[in-house]
CSV table of C-alpha atoms in Angstrom, one decimal:
chain,number,residue,atom,x,y,z
A,17,UNK,CA,-19.2,6.1,18.1
A,18,UNK,CA,-17.1,9.2,18.2
A,19,UNK,CA,-13.4,9.0,17.2
A,20,UNK,CA,-10.6,11.3,16.2
A,21,UNK,CA,-10.8,14.7,14.7
A,22,UNK,CA,-8.5,14.7,11.7
A,23,UNK,CA,-9.0,18.3,10.6
A,24,UNK,CA,-5.6,19.5,11.6
A,25,UNK,CA,-3.7,16.7,9.9
A,26,UNK,CA,-2.0,17.3,6.6
A,27,UNK,CA,-2.1,14.4,4.1
A,28,UNK,CA,0.0,13.9,1.1
A,29,UNK,CA,-1.5,11.4,-1.4
A,30,UNK,CA,0.8,9.9,-4.0
A,31,UNK,CA,-0.7,8.0,-6.9
A,32,UNK,CA,-0.3,8.1,-10.7
A,33,UNK,CA,-3.9,7.3,-11.2
A,34,UNK,CA,-6.1,10.4,-11.1
A,35,UNK,CA,-9.2,8.3,-10.3
A,36,UNK,CA,-7.6,6.8,-7.2
A,37,UNK,CA,-6.3,10.3,-6.2
A,38,UNK,CA,-9.8,11.6,-6.4
A,39,UNK,CA,-11.2,8.7,-4.5
A,40,UNK,CA,-8.7,8.9,-1.6
A,41,UNK,CA,-9.1,12.7,-1.5
A,42,UNK,CA,-12.8,12.4,-1.4
A,43,UNK,CA,-12.7,9.9,1.5
A,44,UNK,CA,-10.3,12.0,3.5
A,45,UNK,CA,-12.5,15.1,3.1
A,46,UNK,CA,-15.6,13.1,4.2
A,47,UNK,CA,-13.6,12.1,7.3
A,48,UNK,CA,-13.0,15.7,8.1
A,49,UNK,CA,-9.5,16.2,6.7
A,50,UNK,CA,-9.1,19.7,5.3
A,51,UNK,CA,-5.6,19.8,4.0
A,52,UNK,CA,-4.7,17.3,1.3
A,53,UNK,CA,-2.0,17.6,-1.3
A,54,UNK,CA,-1.6,15.3,-4.3
A,55,UNK,CA,1.5,14.1,-6.1
A,56,UNK,CA,1.6,11.8,-9.2
A,57,UNK,CA,4.7,9.8,-8.4
A,58,UNK,CA,7.5,9.4,-5.9
A,59,UNK,CA,9.8,12.1,-7.3
A,60,UNK,CA,6.9,14.6,-7.4
A,61,UNK,CA,6.0,13.7,-3.8
A,62,UNK,CA,9.5,14.1,-2.5
A,63,UNK,CA,9.7,17.5,-4.1
A,64,UNK,CA,6.3,18.4,-2.5
A,65,UNK,CA,7.6,17.3,0.9
A,66,UNK,CA,10.2,20.1,0.9
A,67,UNK,CA,7.5,22.7,1.5
A,68,UNK,CA,4.4,20.6,2.6
A,69,UNK,CA,4.5,19.6,6.3
A,70,UNK,CA,2.8,16.2,5.8
A,71,UNK,CA,1.6,14.4,8.9
A,72,UNK,CA,0.7,11.3,6.9
A,73,UNK,CA,1.6,10.1,3.5
A,74,UNK,CA,-0.7,7.7,1.6
A,75,UNK,CA,1.3,6.3,-1.3
A,76,UNK,CA,0.7,3.9,-4.1
A,77,UNK,CA,3.5,1.4,-5.0
A,78,UNK,CA,3.3,0.9,-8.7
A,79,UNK,CA,4.2,4.3,-10.2
A,80,UNK,CA,6.8,5.7,-12.6
A,81,UNK,CA,9.4,7.1,-12.9
A,82,UNK,CA,9.9,6.8,-9.1
A,83,UNK,CA,7.8,4.1,-7.6
A,84,UNK,CA,6.3,4.0,-4.1
A,85,UNK,CA,9.0,1.8,-2.6
A,86,UNK,CA,11.9,3.9,-3.8
A,87,UNK,CA,10.0,7.0,-2.5
A,88,UNK,CA,9.7,5.4,1.0
A,89,UNK,CA,13.4,4.6,1.0
A,90,UNK,CA,14.2,8.2,-0.1
A,91,UNK,CA,12.0,9.6,2.7
A,92,UNK,CA,13.5,7.3,5.3
A,93,UNK,CA,17.1,7.3,4.4
A,94,UNK,CA,17.8,10.0,1.9
A,95,UNK,CA,20.4,12.5,3.2
A,96,UNK,CA,18.2,15.3,2.0
A,97,UNK,CA,14.9,13.9,3.3
A,98,UNK,CA,12.7,16.7,4.8
A,99,UNK,CA,10.8,14.4,7.0
A,100,UNK,CA,12.2,10.9,7.6
A,101,UNK,CA,9.8,10.2,10.5
A,102,UNK,CA,6.5,10.9,8.6
A,103,UNK,CA,4.0,8.0,8.9
A,104,UNK,CA,3.5,6.3,5.5
A,105,UNK,CA,0.6,4.1,4.5
A,106,UNK,CA,1.3,2.0,1.5
A,107,UNK,CA,-2.0,1.7,-0.5
A,108,UNK,CA,-1.5,-0.8,-3.2
A,109,UNK,CA,-3.0,-3.5,-5.3
A,110,UNK,CA,0.0,-5.7,-4.4
A,111,UNK,CA,-1.1,-8.2,-1.8
A,112,UNK,CA,1.5,-11.0,-2.0
A,113,UNK,CA,3.3,-11.8,1.2
A,114,UNK,CA,6.7,-10.9,-0.2
A,115,UNK,CA,5.4,-7.5,-1.2
A,116,UNK,CA,4.0,-6.8,2.2
A,117,UNK,CA,7.2,-7.7,3.9
A,118,UNK,CA,9.2,-5.7,1.4
A,119,UNK,CA,7.1,-2.7,2.2
A,120,UNK,CA,7.5,-3.2,5.9
A,121,UNK,CA,11.2,-3.6,5.6
A,122,UNK,CA,11.4,-0.4,3.6
A,123,UNK,CA,9.9,1.5,6.4
A,124,UNK,CA,6.2,1.9,5.8
A,125,UNK,CA,4.0,2.2,8.9
A,126,UNK,CA,0.9,0.5,7.5
A,127,UNK,CA,0.0,-1.5,4.4
A,128,UNK,CA,-3.4,-1.1,3.0
A,129,UNK,CA,-4.5,-3.4,0.2
A,130,UNK,CA,-6.7,-2.2,-2.6
A,131,UNK,CA,-9.7,-2.4,-3.0
A,132,UNK,CA,-10.0,0.5,-0.6
A,133,UNK,CA,-12.9,1.4,1.7
A,134,UNK,CA,-13.4,4.3,4.0
A,135,UNK,CA,-13.5,2.0,7.0
A,136,UNK,CA,-10.2,0.3,6.0
A,137,UNK,CA,-8.4,3.6,5.4
A,138,UNK,CA,-9.6,5.1,8.6
A,139,UNK,CA,-8.6,2.0,10.5
A,140,UNK,CA,-5.0,2.4,9.3
A,141,UNK,CA,-4.9,6.1,10.2
A,142,UNK,CA,-6.4,5.3,13.6
A,143,UNK,CA,-3.7,2.6,14.1
A,144,UNK,CA,-1.0,5.2,13.5
A,145,UNK,CA,-2.6,7.6,16.0
A,146,UNK,CA,-3.1,5.0,18.7
A,147,UNK,CA,0.1,3.1,18.4
A,148,UNK,CA,3.0,5.5,17.8
A,149,UNK,CA,6.1,3.6,17.3
A,150,UNK,CA,9.8,4.3,18.0
A,151,UNK,CA,12.0,4.4,15.0
A,152,UNK,CA,14.8,2.0,14.7
A,153,UNK,CA,18.2,2.3,13.0
A,154,UNK,CA,19.7,-1.2,12.6
A,155,UNK,CA,21.9,-2.4,9.9
A,156,UNK,CA,20.5,-1.1,6.6
A,157,UNK,CA,17.1,-0.4,8.1
A,158,UNK,CA,15.7,2.9,9.3
A,159,UNK,CA,12.0,3.2,10.0
A,160,UNK,CA,9.3,2.4,12.5
A,161,UNK,CA,9.9,-0.4,14.8
A,162,UNK,CA,8.8,-3.6,13.1
A,163,UNK,CA,8.2,-5.4,16.3
A,164,UNK,CA,4.7,-4.2,17.1
A,165,UNK,CA,4.0,-6.7,19.9
A,166,UNK,CA,5.9,-8.5,22.5
A,167,UNK,CA,5.6,-12.2,22.2
A,168,UNK,CA,5.6,-13.7,25.7
A,169,UNK,CA,6.1,-17.2,24.3
A,170,UNK,CA,9.3,-16.3,22.4
A,171,UNK,CA,12.3,-18.3,23.5
A,172,UNK,CA,14.9,-17.4,21.0
A,173,UNK,CA,17.8,-15.1,21.2
A,174,UNK,CA,17.2,-11.4,21.9
A,175,UNK,CA,19.7,-9.5,19.9
A,176,UNK,CA,18.4,-6.1,20.9
A,177,UNK,CA,19.0,-6.9,24.6
A,178,UNK,CA,22.7,-7.6,23.9
A,179,UNK,CA,25.2,-4.8,23.7
A,180,UNK,CA,24.5,-1.1,23.4
A,181,UNK,CA,20.9,-0.8,22.4
A,182,UNK,CA,19.8,2.7,23.2
A,183,UNK,CA,16.8,5.0,23.0
A,184,UNK,CA,17.5,8.3,21.5
A,185,UNK,CA,15.3,11.4,21.3
A,186,UNK,CA,16.1,14.3,19.0
A,187,UNK,CA,17.9,17.0,21.2
A,188,UNK,CA,15.5,19.7,22.3
A,189,UNK,CA,12.4,17.9,21.1
A,190,UNK,CA,9.3,17.4,23.2
A,191,UNK,CA,10.0,13.8,23.0
A,192,UNK,CA,13.4,14.3,24.5
A,193,UNK,CA,11.8,16.1,27.4
A,194,UNK,CA,9.2,13.4,27.8
A,195,UNK,CA,11.8,10.7,27.6
A,196,UNK,CA,13.6,12.3,30.5
A,197,UNK,CA,10.5,12.1,32.6
A,198,UNK,CA,9.3,8.7,31.5
A,199,UNK,CA,10.9,5.3,31.5
A,200,UNK,CA,11.9,4.0,28.1
A,201,UNK,CA,9.5,1.4,26.7
A,202,UNK,CA,10.7,-2.2,27.2
A,203,UNK,CA,12.0,-3.7,24.0
A,204,UNK,CA,9.7,-6.4,22.7
A,205,UNK,CA,11.0,-10.0,23.0
A,206,UNK,CA,10.4,-11.0,19.5
A,207,UNK,CA,12.9,-11.4,16.7
A,208,UNK,CA,13.0,-8.7,14.0
A,209,UNK,CA,11.5,-10.1,10.9
A,210,UNK,CA,14.1,-11.2,8.4
A,211,UNK,CA,14.5,-8.8,5.5
A,212,UNK,CA,14.6,-11.6,3.1
A,213,UNK,CA,11.3,-13.3,3.9
A,214,UNK,CA,10.5,-15.7,1.2
A,215,UNK,CA,7.7,-14.7,-1.2
A,216,UNK,CA,4.5,-16.5,-1.7
A,217,UNK,CA,2.3,-16.8,-4.6
A,218,UNK,CA,-1.2,-15.5,-4.2
A,219,UNK,CA,-2.6,-12.4,-2.6
A,220,UNK,CA,-3.4,-11.9,1.1
A,221,UNK,CA,-6.5,-10.4,2.6
A,222,UNK,CA,-6.3,-7.2,4.6
A,223,UNK,CA,-6.9,-9.2,7.8
A,224,UNK,CA,-4.0,-11.6,6.9
A,225,UNK,CA,-1.8,-8.5,6.1
A,226,UNK,CA,-2.6,-7.0,9.5
A,227,UNK,CA,-1.9,-10.2,11.2
A,228,UNK,CA,1.4,-10.6,9.4
A,229,UNK,CA,2.4,-7.0,10.4
A,230,UNK,CA,1.3,-7.5,13.9
A,231,UNK,CA,3.5,-10.6,14.4
B,27,UNK,CA,24.5,-15.1,3.7
B,28,UNK,CA,26.6,-12.3,2.4
B,29,UNK,CA,29.1,-10.4,4.6
B,30,UNK,CA,26.9,-7.3,4.2
B,31,UNK,CA,23.8,-9.2,5.3
B,32,UNK,CA,25.7,-10.8,8.2
B,33,UNK,CA,26.8,-7.4,9.3
B,34,UNK,CA,23.3,-6.0,9.1
B,35,UNK,CA,22.0,-9.0,11.1
B,36,UNK,CA,24.5,-8.5,13.8
B,37,UNK,CA,24.2,-4.7,14.0
B,38,UNK,CA,22.9,-3.2,17.3
B,39,UNK,CA,19.6,-1.4,17.1
B,40,UNK,CA,19.4,2.2,17.9
B,41,UNK,CA,15.9,3.4,19.0
B,42,UNK,CA,14.8,6.9,18.2
B,43,UNK,CA,11.8,8.7,19.4
B,44,UNK,CA,10.2,10.6,16.6
B,45,UNK,CA,10.0,14.3,17.2
B,46,UNK,CA,6.2,14.4,17.0
B,47,UNK,CA,3.3,12.0,16.9
B,48,UNK,CA,-0.2,12.4,15.4
B,49,UNK,CA,-1.6,12.3,18.9
B,50,UNK,CA,-0.4,15.9,19.3
B,51,UNK,CA,-2.6,17.0,16.5
B,52,UNK,CA,-5.8,15.1,16.9
B,53,UNK,CA,-8.5,15.4,19.5
B,54,UNK,CA,-10.9,12.6,20.4
B,55,UNK,CA,-14.6,13.3,20.2
B,56,UNK,CA,-16.3,16.6,19.8
B,57,UNK,CA,-17.6,18.4,16.6
B,58,UNK,CA,-15.8,17.2,13.5
B,59,UNK,CA,-14.6,13.9,14.9
B,60,UNK,CA,-15.0,10.9,12.8
B,61,UNK,CA,-18.3,9.1,13.7
B,62,UNK,CA,-20.5,6.6,12.0
B,63,UNK,CA,-22.1,9.5,10.0
B,64,UNK,CA,-18.7,10.6,8.7
B,65,UNK,CA,-17.8,7.0,7.7
B,66,UNK,CA,-21.1,6.6,5.9
B,67,UNK,CA,-20.5,9.9,4.1
B,68,UNK,CA,-17.0,8.6,3.1
B,69,UNK,CA,-18.4,5.4,1.8
B,70,UNK,CA,-21.0,7.4,-0.1
B,71,UNK,CA,-18.1,9.2,-1.8
B,72,UNK,CA,-17.1,5.8,-3.2
B,73,UNK,CA,-20.6,5.0,-4.3
B,74,UNK,CA,-20.9,8.4,-6.0
B,75,UNK,CA,-17.7,7.9,-8.0
B,76,UNK,CA,-18.8,4.4,-8.9
B,77,UNK,CA,-21.0,5.8,-11.7
B,78,UNK,CA,-18.0,7.5,-13.2
B,79,UNK,CA,-16.0,4.3,-12.9
B,80,UNK,CA,-17.8,2.7,-15.8
B,81,UNK,CA,-16.5,5.5,-18.0
B,82,UNK,CA,-13.0,5.3,-16.6
B,83,UNK,CA,-12.8,1.6,-17.1
B,84,UNK,CA,-13.8,2.0,-20.7
B,85,UNK,CA,-10.7,4.1,-21.2
B,86,UNK,CA,-8.6,1.5,-19.4
B,87,UNK,CA,-9.9,-1.2,-21.8
B,88,UNK,CA,-8.9,0.9,-24.8
B,89,UNK,CA,-5.4,1.5,-23.5
B,90,UNK,CA,-5.2,-2.2,-22.5
B,91,UNK,CA,-6.3,-3.3,-26.0
B,92,UNK,CA,-3.6,-1.0,-27.6
B,93,UNK,CA,-0.9,-2.5,-25.5
B,94,UNK,CA,-2.1,-6.0,-26.1
B,95,UNK,CA,-2.3,-5.6,-29.9
B,96,UNK,CA,1.2,-4.2,-29.8
B,97,UNK,CA,2.4,-7.2,-27.7
B,98,UNK,CA,0.8,-9.7,-30.1
B,99,UNK,CA,2.3,-8.0,-33.2
B,100,UNK,CA,5.8,-8.5,-31.8
B,101,UNK,CA,6.8,-5.3,-33.6
B,102,UNK,CA,8.2,-3.7,-30.5
B,103,UNK,CA,10.1,-4.7,-27.4
B,104,UNK,CA,7.9,-7.2,-25.5
B,105,UNK,CA,8.9,-5.8,-22.1
B,106,UNK,CA,7.6,-2.4,-22.9
B,107,UNK,CA,4.2,-3.7,-23.8
B,108,UNK,CA,4.1,-6.2,-21.0
B,109,UNK,CA,5.0,-3.4,-18.5
B,110,UNK,CA,2.3,-1.2,-20.1
B,111,UNK,CA,-0.3,-4.0,-19.8
B,112,UNK,CA,0.7,-4.8,-16.2
B,113,UNK,CA,0.4,-1.2,-15.2
B,114,UNK,CA,-3.1,-0.8,-16.6
B,115,UNK,CA,-4.3,-4.2,-15.3
B,116,UNK,CA,-2.8,-3.4,-11.9
B,117,UNK,CA,-4.7,-0.2,-11.7
B,118,UNK,CA,-7.9,-1.9,-12.8
B,119,UNK,CA,-7.4,-4.5,-10.1
B,120,UNK,CA,-7.3,-1.8,-7.4
B,121,UNK,CA,-10.2,0.1,-8.8
B,122,UNK,CA,-12.6,-2.8,-9.5
B,123,UNK,CA,-13.2,-3.9,-6.0
B,124,UNK,CA,-13.1,-0.3,-4.7
B,125,UNK,CA,-16.1,0.5,-6.9
B,126,UNK,CA,-18.2,-2.5,-6.2
B,127,UNK,CA,-16.7,-4.9,-8.8
B,128,UNK,CA,-14.6,-7.4,-6.8
B,129,UNK,CA,-14.7,-9.9,-9.7
B,130,UNK,CA,-12.7,-7.4,-11.7
B,131,UNK,CA,-10.1,-7.4,-8.9
B,132,UNK,CA,-10.0,-11.2,-9.0
B,133,UNK,CA,-9.7,-11.5,-12.7
B,134,UNK,CA,-7.1,-8.7,-12.9
B,135,UNK,CA,-5.2,-10.4,-10.2
B,136,UNK,CA,-5.0,-13.6,-12.3
B,137,UNK,CA,-3.9,-11.6,-15.4
B,138,UNK,CA,-1.4,-9.4,-13.7
B,139,UNK,CA,0.2,-12.5,-12.2
B,140,UNK,CA,0.8,-13.8,-15.7
B,141,UNK,CA,2.2,-10.5,-16.9
B,142,UNK,CA,4.4,-9.9,-13.9
B,143,UNK,CA,6.0,-13.3,-14.0
B,144,UNK,CA,6.5,-13.6,-17.7
B,145,UNK,CA,9.4,-12.4,-19.9
B,146,UNK,CA,8.3,-13.5,-23.3
B,147,UNK,CA,4.9,-14.8,-24.4
B,148,UNK,CA,3.9,-16.9,-27.3
B,149,UNK,CA,0.5,-17.4,-29.1
B,150,UNK,CA,-0.8,-19.7,-26.4
B,151,UNK,CA,-0.2,-17.0,-23.8
B,152,UNK,CA,-1.8,-14.4,-26.0
B,153,UNK,CA,-4.9,-16.6,-26.3
B,154,UNK,CA,-5.0,-16.9,-22.5
B,155,UNK,CA,-4.7,-13.1,-22.1
B,156,UNK,CA,-7.5,-12.6,-24.6
B,157,UNK,CA,-9.7,-14.8,-22.4
B,158,UNK,CA,-8.9,-12.8,-19.3
B,159,UNK,CA,-9.5,-9.5,-21.0
B,160,UNK,CA,-12.8,-10.7,-22.4
B,161,UNK,CA,-13.8,-11.9,-19.0
B,162,UNK,CA,-13.1,-8.5,-17.6
B,163,UNK,CA,-15.3,-7.0,-20.3
B,164,UNK,CA,-18.1,-9.4,-19.4
B,165,UNK,CA,-18.0,-8.2,-15.7
B,166,UNK,CA,-18.4,-4.6,-16.8
B,167,UNK,CA,-20.9,-5.0,-19.6
B,168,UNK,CA,-23.1,-7.3,-17.6
B,169,UNK,CA,-22.5,-5.1,-14.6
B,170,UNK,CA,-21.6,-8.1,-12.4
B,171,UNK,CA,-21.3,-6.3,-9.1
B,172,UNK,CA,-20.3,-8.1,-5.9
B,173,UNK,CA,-19.6,-11.7,-6.5
B,174,UNK,CA,-21.5,-11.6,-9.7
B,175,UNK,CA,-24.0,-14.3,-8.7
B,176,UNK,CA,-24.1,-17.5,-10.6
B,177,UNK,CA,-22.7,-15.9,-13.8
B,178,UNK,CA,-19.8,-14.5,-11.8
B,179,UNK,CA,-18.9,-17.7,-10.1
B,180,UNK,CA,-19.1,-19.6,-13.4
B,181,UNK,CA,-16.8,-17.1,-15.0
B,182,UNK,CA,-14.3,-17.2,-12.3
B,183,UNK,CA,-14.4,-21.0,-12.1
B,184,UNK,CA,-13.7,-21.2,-15.8
B,185,UNK,CA,-10.7,-18.9,-15.6
B,186,UNK,CA,-9.3,-20.8,-12.6
B,187,UNK,CA,-9.6,-24.1,-14.5
B,188,UNK,CA,-7.9,-22.6,-17.5
B,189,UNK,CA,-5.1,-21.4,-15.2
B,190,UNK,CA,-4.7,-24.8,-13.6
B,191,UNK,CA,-4.4,-26.4,-17.0
B,192,UNK,CA,-1.6,-24.0,-17.9
């Protein structure tokens, strides 16, 4: 097995628990990551983002004064956000379905349930590398496309095919040039998950979480 | 459905290609790439920190006890103490399984569920919390790693029965 070389990636870890910070940092270093910056809550992390070019953020949820979910919203939709497209992995002890869907609908790329393992963390990083997603601005949502897969059996309405859906690349970006040369990806034929999914009691396993997010 | 929600549901989606992807900054294979050795090394980091975990968790128990005593005394705002307890138990839940004590994660999950959903608690709730905290201590003092074997399953079964009885 030989996989990705992560040494050029900059990671920002956000957690108010110094032991978890040490743990995640240690795992990343063992995986070959050289540049890791730590922040102790969402406000601290947002401040760090102004001068730290994070390629990936790994954030806890339950922090104060600014928790992980508010931090994600600030990064995605804040008018002064330095990096609204940065991939975010939510690493949290929350595993209830309503929490997972709330995180997804706030704009996280990946949801990683504690307890953590090196294999699980690398799996989420690898997923971001191998499956880059377009961003979507729709209604109140701005973040990575929540439709990860096309569902060939879906027979419902396809809102995104109606009207003026459009693919936009930032002017002058490499993506813009690439977009000119390549056909735009076909929109998936699956309904966007409702933002008000009902919550469920009881935690989900990481496999269940992955399956939910892959729907 | 509110007007605002209706509006959001009917909005047209605008797709935006991010200015960069991680693929631009990672190579596959070669020296320094993640391999089985790197993953084993990373798992070893967790194992190495597991020894320190027993010290950390002792500190967590002290802080938890302080918040619990304050909650029981009723001298302060309940919410403040409940939030403090939840925050500590939530952290313990995440750390337990990470460092080889998944039973801690399971018991903390039960206790954090009570703390998260409650607003005020009476003596009966306090007794239940005491049982959960003591069970967490048993896991650590008896070093019940993994599923904790027979002792672990009995402990968990007892707690689940208590929870079902309410």
